[in-house]
Amino acid sequence: MRIKKGLTGLIVGALMLGLLAGCVGKNETNGGDNGGGAAEGKVKLTMWGAVPPENGPQEVVDTWNAEHPDIQVEYVRFVNDDDGNLKLDTALSTGQNVDLYVNYTLTNLDKRIKGGTALDLGEFTDYNIDEKMGEDAASWKVDGKYYGMPTKKNAAFFALNMKALDQAGLSVPTAWTWDEAREYALKLKTAGFKYGLVQHTASYVDPLDSVLVKNGYVKADGTSNLDDPLVTKWLETLNGMMKEDATTPPLGEQLTSKMPVENMFLAGESAMINIGEWLIRTSNNMTEFPRDWKIAFAPVPRLAAQEADMVKSGGLGDFIAINSKSKNKEAAWEFLKWYADGGMMPMAAGGRLPSSNAVDQQTAIDHLLGDYADSYDKESLEFVLYGDETPTFVRSIAQEVVDLRAQEYEKFFLGNQTAEVTVQNMVKRHNDWLKQNQ
Amino acid sequence: MHKSWMKRQSRLGYLFIGPNMIGVLLFFIIPAVYSFYLMFTDYKFMSPETNFVGLDNIRRMLNDDLFGVALRNTFVFLLAVPVSMGLAFIVAVALNKSVYWQKTLRALYFMPYITSGVAIAFVWMLLFQPTSGPINGFLRGIGITNPPGWLSTTEWSMYAIDIIWIWFMLGYNMIIYLAALQEIPEELVEAARIDGARPWQTIRQVIWPLVSPTTFLLLITGLIMTIKNFGIIQAITQGGPGNSTTVLSLFIYQNAFRYYEMGYAAAISWALFAIIMVFTVLQWLGQKRWVHY
């Protein structure tokens, strides 16, 4: 009896202690927040992003802070992987200091909107996102509303070794199919390259999403559309390139060695690379990756026969949301507008081209290429960045679907199952998932 | 008089264990109870509403092909434990005698255990590289024309992880065995020698039974440690290629922190707990047959 009583007391005591600790913690943070602001009339904003501070963000906030003594911005970096996003989500849902944060995928944004941590920007009327950012911005709308602002122009493209192309008598394509790209790779391999094409594993699936955005991830009857014939076409094309032509590295090899594909392209081991604007960050580093040839650019090839059927990966990125629990929404909005309309320019050198039309294209490209503009084929670069009129998409499917697809096609490329079984498995698992998330 | 002394004594006792008890309560017992509750809900992190769904998560788990795959991979992973212990015992017996470089060798064997997991992952990925890695280079050198693809194939990847894990655990197991071997009275080994026992007979019939409590300890802790571990797999393969190295603990991690499916992850966690429990109880019951105190 005595023991029981003691134990109850202990448990109650422990709970009280826990509660007290919680309260104290809360008061402290609140005090820090308001106290500083009230005392000096200053607003302090915290912005979370995944770009390392030294690659631009620090310069951005330093510039802003110098111009705006009343609104000081602090940049906090999170790593854009599962752990990093979890950290941000925890900070958001427990009310830690996050005023602005950058979303890199629609999937993550969607969770944050449902969690009630993204402010509907419709309440601000002095900036028209559609007008400033163009048509591509709309793919970031959720239920017809903007819960943030897309600030960066995404660009997915093939970068080509122009010297090799010239020697092989190949032209720089402005629209092409995967069959044509496969021929290019073969010709370039015979011209003396180890590989015709290399790509990041993240870019592998872009052709699939191109097809499925156009034809629908789900059929009219609500079942999976992963058995679209073009899915099989993609599997077989890439598999042929790995095994018959040996023009692209086998997947197993690439996965286990974490193949540094950019370095391989710049070192002249591969003639083409499927990549995006961030390539420039590495290719401008002439001390580590010296080269005596120009880089040309081509759009990513399409699986569909008709050019009109192409939707390409790209659109806009770096979707910055304002935390709906932020105490300084107005100040955050001021900063966001400034950031999008050119404040972000120091980040262009790292490949982040501003998407706002308030920013001059030429200035952006100058920032992007820096001192090495001569080592790029400017005409084809301008075409893939601004000239190509192909509609774009931003991948919006759930992480589970991305993963289940990857697990099945990895087994195919490793030779564990046929293309037919792969497609069957993808469809089955996708259907299961659809049922689960009805 | 006596009674109040007892009272004071027990109050003092609680005071001493208090700080620790609070920690245990806040960070182990409450979360565990809470996760048991979560198992019956569709709680998704960041999602606004949570509903009670009864046994849905458990039903889902039993129908999930991936759960089966993860379960099988977990059992393959567990094979590493007895293998690592066997090797550790051999090494410990060898290093217990006076051999050259005894201290250096002991330190070397222990090294993996105190090395960072990420560093281990990178080094082994290089070693296992299928075409240019030193392991396959060696295998080709001794005449194996078609060495396995290790981490790059679904058939071999789990065994490759096993090899890394055996290597990792070896040093720890060896140190514990060494400690046990030092405890063995010299007279017993002496007596066996006088009776004409050959070295391997001495090891099998004298030394091995005498260290059986250590073997039992290492087996239980080893199995629990292995079944719970996911860091090394997350660092090396993230469960791939395909899903060939997705073990249960990694499966829980993915569901909870990649897909935010907390309810489902809680259900799998309790399944994992049940498996560990069964293992431990079975060993506890079986120990009478082979553990000699």
Tab-separated table of C-alpha atoms in Angstrom, chain B residues 35-36 38-45 57-58 60-61 64 67 248-273:
chain	number	residue	atom	x	y	z
B	35	SER	CA	2.981	4.281	-29.722
B	36	PHE	CA	0.764	1.402	-28.630
B	38	LEU	CA	-0.943	5.109	-32.272
B	39	MET	CA	-0.974	1.596	-33.667
B	40	PHE	CA	-4.772	1.767	-33.717
B	41	THR	CA	-4.989	5.163	-35.417
B	42	ASP	CA	-4.282	6.544	-38.875
B	43	TYR	CA	-2.032	9.272	-37.441
B	44	LYS	CA	0.141	10.896	-40.088
B	45	PHE	CA	2.698	13.439	-38.956
B	57	ASN	CA	-2.839	-1.134	-39.538
B	58	ILE	CA	-2.238	-4.719	-38.460
B	60	ARG	CA	-2.490	-3.821	-43.704
B	61	MET	CA	0.825	-5.089	-42.384
B	64	ASP	CA	1.825	-5.952	-47.241
B	67	PHE	CA	6.532	-6.492	-44.778
B	248	LEU	CA	12.201	-4.344	-40.550
B	249	SER	CA	13.881	-1.522	-38.658
B	250	LEU	CA	14.575	0.331	-41.909
B	251	PHE	CA	11.010	-0.325	-43.020
B	252	ILE	CA	9.769	1.333	-39.830
B	253	TYR	CA	12.093	4.269	-40.372
B	254	GLN	CA	10.879	4.741	-43.948
B	255	ASN	CA	7.208	4.585	-43.030
B	256	ALA	CA	7.593	6.925	-40.096
B	257	PHE	CA	10.090	9.495	-41.269
B	258	ARG	CA	9.909	9.321	-45.062
B	259	TYR	CA	6.168	8.778	-45.560
B	260	TYR	CA	5.066	10.169	-42.149
B	261	GLU	CA	2.797	7.102	-41.699
B	262	MET	CA	3.177	7.084	-37.925
B	263	GLY	CA	0.239	4.780	-37.191
B	264	TYR	CA	1.449	2.118	-39.577
B	265	ALA	CA	5.033	2.498	-38.405
B	266	ALA	CA	3.865	2.034	-34.796
B	267	ALA	CA	2.155	-1.211	-35.757
B	268	ILE	CA	5.339	-2.538	-37.403
B	269	SER	CA	7.373	-1.433	-34.375
B	270	TRP	CA	5.197	-3.540	-32.106
B	271	ALA	CA	5.547	-6.475	-34.472
B	272	LEU	CA	9.305	-6.041	-34.220
B	273	PHE	CA	9.023	-5.871	-30.438
